[in-house]
């Protein structure tokens, strides 16, 4: 009996009881299939060492979500847009609604546990006529989004460290190139970490995530205890302070961006699926558990911060651009404030490392399928560490180059990050949309982790929410923005996609045919 006959069985989908809807034929995967055989069914030969356990993968995803620094880095969307209710209800609504997308992608990660992740899923779930287009758009959306997110997060960590120095030495005046040098050092350390064997990357994320959670819990308890004055419990859930020129309702909607930005990147679990034990179960569970943990921890942390944020104007007017750093210093003292900001910076760097891991695996997987220039070189796996170190080197070089833009223009630098957020949302939703529009896909394979009868409503809710979020992430802070205040998301994303499509039109179509199984050719070598 062949491996396909042994590990797959075709069954009729008897779960559909909707009148007039033809029952589709799907392929159910037997849970007993071992990881290497499962990957072989997807067309790929095992090249990595599977050193990620559930704890390691949960920690990797949690490090990428990075609630402690994520809340600090997006406090402008919550406290800065709608005051106290932005910090409580704004976070909660955005975080809970985002879970529909997390569940939808978790289901797909169980069906297709491969490093290609989102773009592989887009190819497998989209109607045949649009497979290549959807697959290619997702591929380049992730190539745009993930490395730039890595740059953004690590640069924010560098800014935090420089802000610590400014708090400690009031006469110190930070220059743009100071921040860049700190950023470059952090990126180089990140590069060295992800070039290590997978088990060491896993250990690093376990310990850094544990530190972040412990400090978050300590701050959540300590801040209200030490604060001399607190807002009332009623105020933090009912008091609005619209600081934008948009109507209050729209300003409140924009507070959802804090949770949207913070609780993203969980697809890193899918990109290391080929390095994970029992990937078809471990990957989706780590995505769901980590995101729900982030929803809960972030909400409790923000309640604590909202209780202490009695003078929002002073916090938001801080010259360092670090409102929470000022709050820490006010409540806990300058030295304690600096210490907690430094820990935030470390956790932020760990978040950047997690994105770095995802970016390197994305470059590897796409090169393996001949979707990138210099594919043969990019798709090599280091025989000593069993990690894609060539792809990691490219991500490091690109990150160092993009970071240098900050020296010349903050506006241009920040514009790339707006574009990366929009690219990420588009990359996330297209595989789910394909699944929704092609319900009767005869080739779709259910994984061990699936949503059963609730799958359809969850997927459609995720699509509807994402269609609302995509315009939201493209809006500026107010009407008639200046160049500095403008949101450049569309302006950045569209030209990148035009370049990508031009590459496909002239070169890529010759080599890129979607996911390209390599099991047979590697087996012959």
Short mmCIF file of C-alpha atoms in Angstrom, two decimals:
data_model
loop_
_atom_site.label_atom_id
_atom_site.label_comp_id
_atom_site.label_asym_id
_atom_site.label_seq_id
_atom_site.Cartn_x
_atom_site.Cartn_y
_atom_site.Cartn_z
CA UNK A 1 0.00 0.00 0.00
CA UNK A 2 1.37 3.45 -0.91
CA UNK A 3 1.87 6.18 1.64
CA UNK A 4 -1.04 8.10 0.14
CA UNK A 5 -3.36 5.09 0.42
CA UNK A 6 -2.15 4.45 3.95
CA UNK A 7 -2.51 7.97 5.29
CA UNK A 8 -5.48 9.41 3.39
CA UNK A 9 -9.08 8.40 3.06
CA UNK A 10 -11.70 10.07 0.91
CA UNK A 11 -15.03 10.52 2.62
CA UNK A 12 -18.21 12.36 1.81
CA UNK A 13 -18.77 15.47 3.87
CA UNK A 14 -22.02 14.65 5.67
CA UNK A 15 -21.88 17.73 7.91
CA UNK A 16 -23.68 20.01 5.48
CA UNK A 17 -27.39 20.11 6.18
CA UNK A 18 -28.07 23.27 4.18
CA UNK A 19 -30.86 22.67 1.62
CA UNK A 20 -29.70 23.03 -1.96
CA UNK A 21 -26.00 22.82 -1.14
CA UNK A 22 -24.22 19.91 -2.76
CA UNK A 23 -22.18 17.87 -0.29
CA UNK A 24 -18.51 18.21 -1.07
CA UNK A 25 -15.85 15.57 -1.12
CA UNK A 26 -12.93 16.26 1.20
CA UNK A 27 -9.85 14.39 2.30
CA UNK A 28 -9.66 13.69 6.02
CA UNK A 29 -6.19 13.20 7.43
CA UNK A 30 -5.70 10.35 9.87
CA UNK A 31 -4.27 11.72 13.13
CA UNK A 32 -1.77 8.88 13.42
CA UNK A 33 0.19 10.07 10.37
CA UNK A 34 3.76 10.92 11.39
CA UNK A 35 5.10 14.38 10.57
CA UNK A 36 7.48 13.36 7.79
CA UNK A 37 4.82 11.31 6.00
CA UNK A 38 2.35 14.16 6.37
CA UNK A 39 4.85 16.53 4.77
CA UNK A 40 5.47 14.00 2.02
CA UNK A 41 1.74 14.04 1.26
CA UNK A 42 2.06 17.79 0.72
CA UNK A 43 4.92 17.14 -1.72
CA UNK A 44 7.95 18.15 0.36
CA UNK A 45 10.87 16.23 1.80
CA UNK A 46 11.76 16.79 5.43
CA UNK A 47 14.87 19.03 5.62
CA UNK A 48 14.62 20.54 9.10
CA UNK A 49 15.01 19.04 12.54
CA UNK A 50 11.73 19.01 14.47
CA UNK A 51 12.79 20.62 17.76
CA UNK A 52 9.74 22.77 18.47
CA UNK A 53 7.41 21.29 21.10
CA UNK A 54 4.08 22.85 22.08
CA UNK A 55 5.74 24.90 24.84
CA UNK A 56 8.44 26.15 22.49
CA UNK A 57 5.98 27.01 19.73
CA UNK A 58 3.50 28.63 22.13
CA UNK A 59 6.40 30.74 23.45
CA UNK A 60 7.50 31.67 19.92
CA UNK A 61 4.00 32.85 19.02
CA UNK A 62 3.61 34.65 22.36
CA UNK A 63 6.99 36.34 21.83
CA UNK A 64 5.80 37.54 18.45
CA UNK A 65 2.57 38.89 19.95
CA UNK A 66 4.66 40.47 22.77
CA UNK A 67 1.80 41.89 24.84
CA UNK A 68 4.06 43.82 27.25
CA UNK A 69 5.84 45.97 24.63
CA UNK A 70 2.96 45.66 22.15
CA UNK A 71 0.57 47.52 24.45
CA UNK A 72 3.25 50.16 25.10
CA UNK A 73 3.98 50.60 21.40
CA UNK A 74 0.32 50.98 20.44
CA UNK A 75 -0.87 53.06 23.39
CA UNK A 76 -1.23 55.91 20.88
CA UNK A 77 -4.19 54.07 19.34
CA UNK A 78 -5.99 53.49 22.64
CA UNK A 79 -5.13 56.15 25.20
CA UNK A 80 -4.12 58.60 22.48
CA UNK A 81 -7.31 58.28 20.42
CA UNK A 82 -10.18 57.80 22.89
CA UNK A 83 -8.67 57.90 26.38
CA UNK A 84 -9.84 55.38 28.96
CA UNK A 85 -12.53 53.55 26.97
CA UNK A 86 -10.04 53.15 24.15
CA UNK A 87 -7.77 51.29 26.57
CA UNK A 88 -10.53 48.96 27.76
CA UNK A 89 -13.38 48.50 25.28
CA UNK A 90 -11.27 49.45 22.27
CA UNK A 91 -8.77 46.71 23.03
CA UNK A 92 -11.40 44.12 23.96
CA UNK A 93 -13.56 44.57 20.85
CA UNK A 94 -10.58 44.57 18.48
CA UNK A 95 -8.91 41.60 20.20
CA UNK A 96 -11.99 39.36 20.40
CA UNK A 97 -13.08 40.06 16.81
CA UNK A 98 -9.56 39.28 15.62
CA UNK A 99 -9.92 35.77 17.03
CA UNK A 100 -12.23 34.77 14.18
CA UNK A 101 -9.31 35.17 11.79
CA UNK A 102 -6.95 33.38 14.17
CA UNK A 103 -9.29 30.37 14.31
CA UNK A 104 -9.72 30.35 10.53
CA UNK A 105 -5.97 30.35 9.91
CA UNK A 106 -5.41 27.77 12.65
CA UNK A 107 -7.78 25.41 10.83
CA UNK A 108 -5.84 25.86 7.59
CA UNK A 109 -2.51 25.35 9.38
CA UNK A 110 -3.71 21.94 10.52
CA UNK A 111 -4.78 20.98 7.02
CA UNK A 112 -1.50 22.09 5.44
CA UNK A 113 1.36 22.22 8.00
CA UNK A 114 4.17 23.51 5.79
CA UNK A 115 6.63 26.42 5.96
CA UNK A 116 4.89 28.04 2.99
CA UNK A 117 1.98 28.80 5.29
CA UNK A 118 -0.41 31.44 4.01
CA UNK A 119 0.62 31.34 0.37
CA UNK A 120 0.41 27.54 0.24
CA UNK A 121 -3.06 27.73 1.78
CA UNK A 122 -4.12 30.38 -0.75
CA UNK A 123 -3.14 28.06 -3.59
CA UNK A 124 -4.94 25.06 -2.10
CA UNK A 125 -8.19 26.83 -1.18
CA UNK A 126 -8.78 29.14 -4.17
CA UNK A 127 -10.81 28.14 -7.27
CA UNK A 128 -8.48 26.75 -10.00
CA UNK A 129 -8.85 29.80 -12.26
CA UNK A 130 -7.44 32.12 -9.58
CA UNK A 131 -4.98 29.85 -7.77
CA UNK A 132 -1.77 31.35 -9.14
CA UNK A 133 -2.94 34.93 -8.78
CA UNK A 134 -4.10 34.51 -5.18
CA UNK A 135 -1.01 32.52 -4.28
CA UNK A 136 1.33 35.08 -5.83
CA UNK A 137 -0.36 38.10 -4.20
CA UNK A 138 -0.23 36.42 -0.79
CA UNK A 139 3.41 35.45 -1.31
CA UNK A 140 4.50 38.99 -2.04
CA UNK A 141 2.22 40.44 0.64
CA UNK A 142 4.05 38.33 3.20
CA UNK A 143 7.45 39.17 1.67
CA UNK A 144 6.54 42.85 2.11
CA UNK A 145 4.88 42.52 5.50
CA UNK A 146 7.01 40.22 7.63
CA UNK A 147 10.52 41.66 7.11
CA UNK A 148 9.19 45.22 7.50
CA UNK A 149 7.37 44.21 10.68
CA UNK A 150 10.67 42.80 11.94
CA UNK A 151 12.32 46.15 11.18
CA UNK A 152 9.52 48.15 12.80
CA UNK A 153 9.47 46.14 16.01
CA UNK A 154 13.24 46.02 16.46
CA UNK A 155 13.52 49.73 15.71
CA UNK A 156 10.89 50.40 18.39
CA UNK A 157 13.00 48.36 20.81
CA UNK A 158 15.99 50.52 19.95
CA UNK A 159 13.93 53.66 20.57
CA UNK A 160 12.95 52.29 23.98
CA UNK A 161 16.58 51.72 24.94
CA UNK A 162 17.55 55.20 23.80
CA UNK A 163 14.60 56.61 25.76
CA UNK A 164 15.97 54.82 28.85
CA UNK A 165 19.26 56.65 28.35
CA UNK A 166 17.42 59.95 27.98
CA UNK A 167 15.47 59.37 31.20
CA UNK A 168 18.65 58.50 33.07
CA UNK A 169 20.74 61.32 31.59
CA UNK A 170 18.44 64.33 31.04
CA UNK A 171 21.17 66.30 29.19
CA UNK A 172 21.62 63.55 26.61
CA UNK A 173 20.21 64.48 23.20
CA UNK A 174 19.53 61.45 21.01
CA UNK A 175 20.25 61.72 17.30
CA UNK A 176 18.63 59.57 14.62
CA UNK A 177 21.90 57.79 13.91
CA UNK A 178 22.24 56.86 17.60
CA UNK A 179 18.95 54.98 17.41
CA UNK A 180 20.03 53.35 14.15
CA UNK A 181 23.28 52.06 15.66
CA UNK A 182 21.37 50.52 18.56
CA UNK A 183 18.89 49.06 16.07
CA UNK A 184 21.69 47.63 13.92
CA UNK A 185 23.25 45.98 16.98
CA UNK A 186 19.90 44.43 17.93
CA UNK A 187 19.35 43.16 14.38
CA UNK A 188 22.80 41.59 14.32
CA UNK A 189 22.16 39.82 17.64
CA UNK A 190 18.79 38.67 16.28
CA UNK A 191 20.50 37.29 13.16
CA UNK A 192 22.99 35.34 15.28
CA UNK A 193 20.17 33.87 17.38
CA UNK A 194 18.07 32.60 14.50
CA UNK A 195 21.08 31.02 12.78
CA UNK A 196 21.40 28.67 15.78
CA UNK A 197 19.83 25.20 15.71
CA UNK A 198 16.06 25.28 16.22
CA UNK A 199 16.18 23.95 19.78
CA UNK A 200 18.21 26.97 20.92
CA UNK A 201 15.79 29.35 19.21
CA UNK A 202 13.00 27.53 21.03
CA UNK A 203 14.74 27.86 24.42
CA UNK A 204 15.39 31.56 23.85
CA UNK A 205 11.70 32.18 23.19
CA UNK A 206 10.58 30.10 26.18
CA UNK A 207 12.69 32.14 28.61
CA UNK A 208 12.08 35.55 27.00
CA UNK A 209 8.32 34.92 26.90
CA UNK A 210 8.33 33.80 30.54
CA UNK A 211 10.17 37.00 31.52
CA UNK A 212 7.68 39.13 29.61
CA UNK A 213 4.66 37.48 31.25
CA UNK A 214 6.18 37.76 34.75
CA UNK A 215 6.98 41.46 34.30
CA UNK A 216 3.53 42.12 32.85
CA UNK A 217 1.87 40.51 35.89
CA UNK A 218 4.15 42.42 38.26
CA UNK A 219 3.33 45.74 36.59
CA UNK A 220 -0.39 44.95 36.48
CA UNK A 221 -0.42 44.50 40.26
CA UNK A 222 2.23 47.04 41.25
CA UNK A 223 1.06 50.12 39.35
CA UNK A 224 -2.39 50.51 41.01
CA UNK A 225 -0.88 49.68 44.41
CA UNK A 226 1.82 52.35 44.16
CA UNK A 227 -0.19 55.07 42.41
CA UNK A 228 -1.25 57.97 44.62
CA UNK A 229 -4.36 58.73 42.58
CA UNK A 230 -6.52 56.33 40.58
CA UNK A 231 -9.37 56.67 38.13
CA UNK A 232 -12.61 55.07 39.24
CA UNK A 233 -13.68 51.68 37.95
CA UNK A 234 -16.67 53.31 36.29
CA UNK A 235 -14.51 55.91 34.55
CA UNK A 236 -12.21 53.44 32.82
CA UNK A 237 -15.19 51.76 31.13
CA UNK A 238 -17.33 54.83 30.42
CA UNK A 239 -15.08 57.90 30.09
CA UNK A 240 -14.28 58.87 26.48
CA UNK A 241 -11.72 61.48 25.47
CA UNK A 242 -11.69 61.97 21.70
CA UNK A 243 -8.33 63.52 20.79
CA UNK A 244 -8.79 63.23 17.01
CA UNK A 245 -10.68 65.38 14.53
CA UNK A 246 -12.77 62.41 13.43
CA UNK A 247 -16.25 61.85 14.88
CA UNK A 248 -16.15 60.00 18.20
CA UNK A 249 -17.58 56.79 16.72
CA UNK A 250 -14.86 56.57 14.07
CA UNK A 251 -12.15 57.51 16.57
CA UNK A 252 -13.34 54.62 18.75
CA UNK A 253 -13.13 52.25 15.78
CA UNK A 254 -9.53 53.32 15.23
CA UNK A 255 -8.66 52.16 18.76
CA UNK A 256 -9.13 48.60 17.42
CA UNK A 257 -5.79 49.05 15.67
CA UNK A 258 -3.93 48.48 18.94
CA UNK A 259 -5.18 44.91 19.24
CA UNK A 260 -4.99 44.36 15.47
CA UNK A 261 -1.33 45.37 15.39
CA UNK A 262 -0.33 43.64 18.63
CA UNK A 263 -2.22 40.37 18.11
CA UNK A 264 -0.79 39.67 14.67
CA UNK A 265 2.10 37.56 13.49
CA UNK A 266 0.76 34.34 15.01
CA UNK A 267 1.24 32.74 11.59
CA UNK A 268 4.91 32.32 12.61
CA UNK A 269 3.77 28.98 14.01
CA UNK A 270 2.81 27.86 10.51
CA UNK A 271 6.15 28.95 9.05
CA UNK A 272 8.05 26.67 11.44
CA UNK A 273 5.61 23.78 11.00
CA UNK A 274 8.36 21.71 9.39
CA UNK A 275 10.42 22.18 12.57
CA UNK A 276 7.59 21.16 14.93
CA UNK A 277 6.57 17.85 16.51
CA UNK A 278 3.00 16.75 15.63
CA UNK A 279 2.66 19.90 13.56
CA UNK A 280 -0.91 19.34 12.38
CA UNK A 281 -2.09 19.64 16.00
CA UNK A 282 0.67 21.64 17.72
CA UNK A 283 0.69 24.53 15.22
CA UNK A 284 -3.04 25.41 15.37
CA UNK A 285 -3.24 24.92 19.13
CA UNK A 286 -0.26 27.20 19.75
CA UNK A 287 -1.84 29.87 17.53
CA UNK A 288 -5.18 29.78 19.34
CA UNK A 289 -3.80 29.43 22.88
CA UNK A 290 -1.25 32.21 22.41
CA UNK A 291 -3.73 34.66 20.88
CA UNK A 292 -6.36 34.06 23.59
CA UNK A 293 -3.66 34.46 26.24
CA UNK A 294 -2.74 37.75 24.59
CA UNK A 295 -6.38 38.92 24.58
CA UNK A 296 -6.72 38.22 28.31
CA UNK A 297 -3.32 39.47 29.50
CA UNK A 298 -3.55 42.60 27.38
CA UNK A 299 -7.01 43.45 28.70
CA UNK A 300 -6.02 43.02 32.36
CA UNK A 301 -2.81 45.01 31.82
CA UNK A 302 -4.69 47.85 30.12
CA UNK A 303 -7.22 48.00 32.97
CA UNK A 304 -4.32 48.51 35.35
CA UNK A 305 -2.82 51.21 33.12
CA UNK A 306 -6.20 52.92 32.71
CA UNK A 307 -6.64 53.08 36.47
CA UNK A 308 -3.33 54.95 36.76
CA UNK A 309 -3.65 57.21 33.69
CA UNK A 310 -5.18 60.19 35.52
CA UNK A 311 -3.48 62.85 33.35
CA UNK A 312 -3.65 61.66 29.74
CA UNK A 313 -2.59 64.99 28.26
CA UNK A 314 0.71 64.97 30.17
CA UNK A 315 1.44 61.38 29.23
CA UNK A 316 0.70 61.89 25.54
CA UNK A 317 2.72 65.13 25.41
CA UNK A 318 5.92 63.36 26.47
CA UNK A 319 8.87 64.48 24.32
CA UNK A 320 10.39 60.99 24.37
CA UNK A 321 7.34 59.55 22.68
CA UNK A 322 7.02 56.90 25.43
CA UNK A 323 3.82 57.60 27.45
CA UNK A 324 4.11 54.42 29.49
CA UNK A 325 7.74 55.15 30.33
CA UNK A 326 6.58 58.43 31.84
CA UNK A 327 3.78 56.65 33.70
CA UNK A 328 6.22 54.10 35.12
CA UNK A 329 8.55 56.88 36.24
CA UNK A 330 5.67 58.85 37.81
CA UNK A 331 4.30 55.91 39.76
CA UNK A 332 7.38 53.78 40.49
CA UNK A 333 10.20 56.34 40.37
CA UNK A 334 12.75 57.13 37.68
CA UNK A 335 15.09 54.18 38.31
CA UNK A 336 12.25 51.65 38.34
CA UNK A 337 10.77 53.29 35.25
CA UNK A 338 14.07 52.93 33.40
CA UNK A 339 14.40 49.29 34.50
CA UNK A 340 10.91 48.36 33.30
CA UNK A 341 11.42 50.22 30.01
CA UNK A 342 14.66 48.30 29.47
CA UNK A 343 12.83 45.01 30.03
CA UNK A 344 10.16 46.19 27.60
CA UNK A 345 12.93 46.83 25.08
CA UNK A 346 14.31 43.30 25.52
CA UNK A 347 10.83 41.75 25.08
CA UNK A 348 10.34 43.95 22.01
CA UNK A 349 13.61 42.66 20.57
CA UNK A 350 12.46 39.08 21.28
CA UNK A 351 9.29 39.91 19.35
CA UNK A 352 11.47 41.14 16.48
CA UNK A 353 13.42 37.87 16.59
CA UNK A 354 10.18 35.90 16.25
CA UNK A 355 9.27 37.96 13.18
CA UNK A 356 12.83 37.41 11.92
CA UNK A 357 12.26 33.65 12.22
CA UNK A 358 9.02 33.94 10.25
CA UNK A 359 10.63 36.11 7.56
CA UNK A 360 13.56 33.73 7.05
CA UNK A 361 11.23 30.72 6.71
CA UNK A 362 9.00 32.63 4.31
CA UNK A 363 11.97 33.50 2.09
CA UNK A 364 13.13 29.88 2.27
CA UNK A 365 9.73 28.40 1.42
CA UNK A 366 9.07 30.76 -1.48
CA UNK A 367 12.55 30.20 -2.88
CA UNK A 368 12.00 26.44 -2.61
CA UNK A 369 9.01 26.94 -4.91
CA UNK A 370 11.01 29.18 -7.29
CA UNK A 371 9.04 32.32 -6.40
CA UNK A 372 12.12 34.49 -5.69
CA UNK A 373 15.30 35.48 -7.52
CA UNK A 374 18.36 33.34 -6.62
CA UNK A 375 16.02 30.61 -5.46
CA UNK A 376 18.60 27.81 -5.45
CA UNK A 377 20.87 29.71 -3.05
CA UNK A 378 18.04 31.02 -0.85
CA UNK A 379 16.48 27.58 -0.48
CA UNK A 380 19.61 25.95 0.94
CA UNK A 381 19.48 24.55 4.47
CA UNK A 382 22.67 24.73 6.52
CA UNK A 383 23.75 21.10 7.11
CA UNK A 384 25.23 21.92 10.55
CA UNK A 385 22.31 23.80 12.11
CA UNK A 386 19.53 22.55 9.80
CA UNK A 387 18.23 26.10 9.49
CA UNK A 388 17.85 28.33 6.38
CA UNK A 389 20.80 30.60 7.12
CA UNK A 390 21.09 32.01 3.59
CA UNK A 391 17.52 33.26 3.78
CA UNK A 392 18.25 34.67 7.25
CA UNK A 393 21.25 36.57 5.89
CA UNK A 394 19.12 38.18 3.18
CA UNK A 395 16.52 39.26 5.75
CA UNK A 396 19.29 40.77 7.91
CA UNK A 397 20.81 42.72 5.01
CA UNK A 398 17.41 44.03 3.89
CA UNK A 399 16.52 44.98 7.47
CA UNK A 400 19.78 46.87 7.94
CA UNK A 401 19.16 48.75 4.68
CA UNK A 402 15.56 49.65 5.51
CA UNK A 403 16.58 50.81 8.98
CA UNK A 404 19.06 53.27 7.46
CA UNK A 405 16.12 55.18 5.95
CA UNK A 406 15.30 56.41 9.46
CA UNK A 407 18.47 58.52 9.50
CA UNK A 408 17.27 60.57 6.56
CA UNK A 409 13.53 60.75 7.14
CA UNK A 410 11.26 59.48 9.92
CA UNK A 411 8.23 60.06 7.71
CA UNK A 412 9.57 57.86 4.91
CA UNK A 413 10.66 55.23 7.42
CA UNK A 414 7.26 55.06 9.12
CA UNK A 415 5.50 54.96 5.74
CA UNK A 416 6.98 51.52 5.08
CA UNK A 417 5.46 50.19 8.30
CA UNK A 418 1.99 51.44 7.39
CA UNK A 419 2.34 49.55 4.13
CA UNK A 420 3.53 46.41 5.93
CA UNK A 421 0.42 46.37 8.14
CA UNK A 422 -1.91 46.54 5.15
CA UNK A 423 0.12 43.89 3.32
CA UNK A 424 -0.13 41.57 6.32
CA UNK A 425 -3.92 41.92 6.52
CA UNK A 426 -4.29 41.13 2.82
CA UNK A 427 -1.96 38.15 3.12
CA UNK A 428 -4.00 36.86 6.06
CA UNK A 429 -7.43 37.12 4.53
CA UNK A 430 -7.00 35.80 0.97
CA UNK A 431 -6.62 32.10 1.96
CA UNK A 432 -9.70 32.37 4.19
CA UNK A 433 -11.65 34.17 1.48
CA UNK A 434 -10.68 31.47 -1.00
CA UNK A 435 -11.96 28.82 1.38
CA UNK A 436 -15.24 30.73 1.79
CA UNK A 437 -15.82 31.18 -1.95
CA UNK A 438 -14.84 27.62 -2.84
CA UNK A 439 -16.76 25.59 -0.25
CA UNK A 440 -17.11 22.62 -2.58
CA UNK A 441 -13.37 22.31 -3.21
CA UNK A 442 -12.88 18.57 -3.89
CA UNK A 443 -9.18 18.78 -3.03
CA UNK A 444 -9.50 20.42 0.38
CA UNK A 445 -7.98 18.33 3.15
CA UNK A 446 -9.34 18.61 6.69
CA UNK A 447 -6.66 18.51 9.35
CA UNK A 448 -6.98 16.96 12.82
CA UNK A 449 -7.76 20.43 14.17
CA UNK A 450 -10.89 21.78 12.50
CA UNK A 451 -13.89 23.88 13.46
CA UNK A 452 -16.54 21.42 12.35
CA UNK A 453 -20.04 22.85 11.90
CA UNK A 454 -18.87 26.30 13.06
CA UNK A 455 -16.14 26.61 10.43
CA UNK A 456 -18.23 28.40 7.82
CA UNK A 457 -19.68 31.11 10.10
CA UNK A 458 -16.30 31.73 11.73
CA UNK A 459 -14.59 32.10 8.36
CA UNK A 460 -17.20 34.48 6.97
CA UNK A 461 -17.09 36.58 10.15
CA UNK A 462 -13.30 36.77 9.81
CA UNK A 463 -13.65 37.95 6.20
CA UNK A 464 -16.22 40.60 7.13
CA UNK A 465 -14.08 41.91 9.99
CA UNK A 466 -10.97 42.00 7.83
CA UNK A 467 -12.77 43.94 5.10
CA UNK A 468 -13.52 46.51 7.80
CA UNK A 469 -9.97 46.52 9.22
CA UNK A 470 -8.13 46.96 5.90
CA UNK A 471 -9.52 50.48 5.25
CA UNK A 472 -9.12 51.25 8.96
CA UNK A 473 -5.36 50.60 8.93
CA UNK A 474 -5.08 52.94 5.95
CA UNK A 475 -6.73 55.97 7.60
CA UNK A 476 -4.68 58.93 8.88
CA UNK A 477 -5.16 60.32 12.39
CA UNK A 478 -7.41 63.10 11.12
CA UNK A 479 -8.89 64.80 8.05
CA UNK A 480 -6.61 66.84 5.77
CA UNK A 481 -3.35 65.37 7.10
CA UNK A 482 0.07 66.82 6.40
CA UNK A 483 2.84 64.68 4.89
CA UNK A 484 4.05 63.85 8.40
CA UNK A 485 0.59 62.79 9.61
CA UNK A 486 -0.44 60.99 6.43
CA UNK A 487 -1.02 57.22 6.48
CA UNK A 488 1.03 55.94 3.55
CA UNK A 489 -0.17 52.31 3.70
CA UNK A 490 -1.77 52.16 0.24
CA UNK A 491 0.95 54.30 -1.36
CA UNK A 492 3.62 51.86 -0.14
CA UNK A 493 1.78 48.56 -0.62
CA UNK A 494 0.49 49.12 -4.16
CA UNK A 495 3.88 49.99 -5.76
CA UNK A 496 5.45 46.94 -4.09
CA UNK A 497 2.75 44.74 -5.60
CA UNK A 498 3.21 46.42 -9.00
CA UNK A 499 6.93 45.59 -8.86
CA UNK A 500 6.07 42.02 -7.85
CA UNK A 501 3.59 41.64 -10.70
CA UNK A 502 6.09 43.12 -13.15
CA UNK A 503 8.66 40.55 -12.02
CA UNK A 504 6.09 37.78 -12.52
CA UNK A 505 5.08 39.11 -15.95
CA UNK A 506 8.62 39.25 -17.33
CA UNK A 507 10.45 36.55 -15.37
CA UNK A 508 8.47 34.82 -12.64
CA UNK A 509 5.88 33.15 -14.88
CA UNK A 510 8.67 30.99 -16.36
CA UNK A 511 9.57 29.43 -13.03
CA UNK A 512 6.71 30.10 -10.60
CA UNK A 513 3.86 27.64 -10.86
CA UNK A 514 2.64 27.79 -7.26
CA UNK A 515 3.78 25.33 -4.61
CA UNK A 516 6.37 23.07 -6.21
CA UNK A 517 6.78 19.63 -4.61
CA UNK A 518 10.42 18.76 -4.15
CA UNK A 519 10.12 15.32 -2.58
CA UNK A 520 10.92 13.40 -5.74
CA UNK A 521 13.91 15.52 -6.80
CA UNK A 522 15.50 15.55 -3.32
CA UNK A 523 14.92 11.84 -2.92
CA UNK A 524 16.79 11.25 -6.19
CA UNK A 525 19.83 13.26 -5.06
#
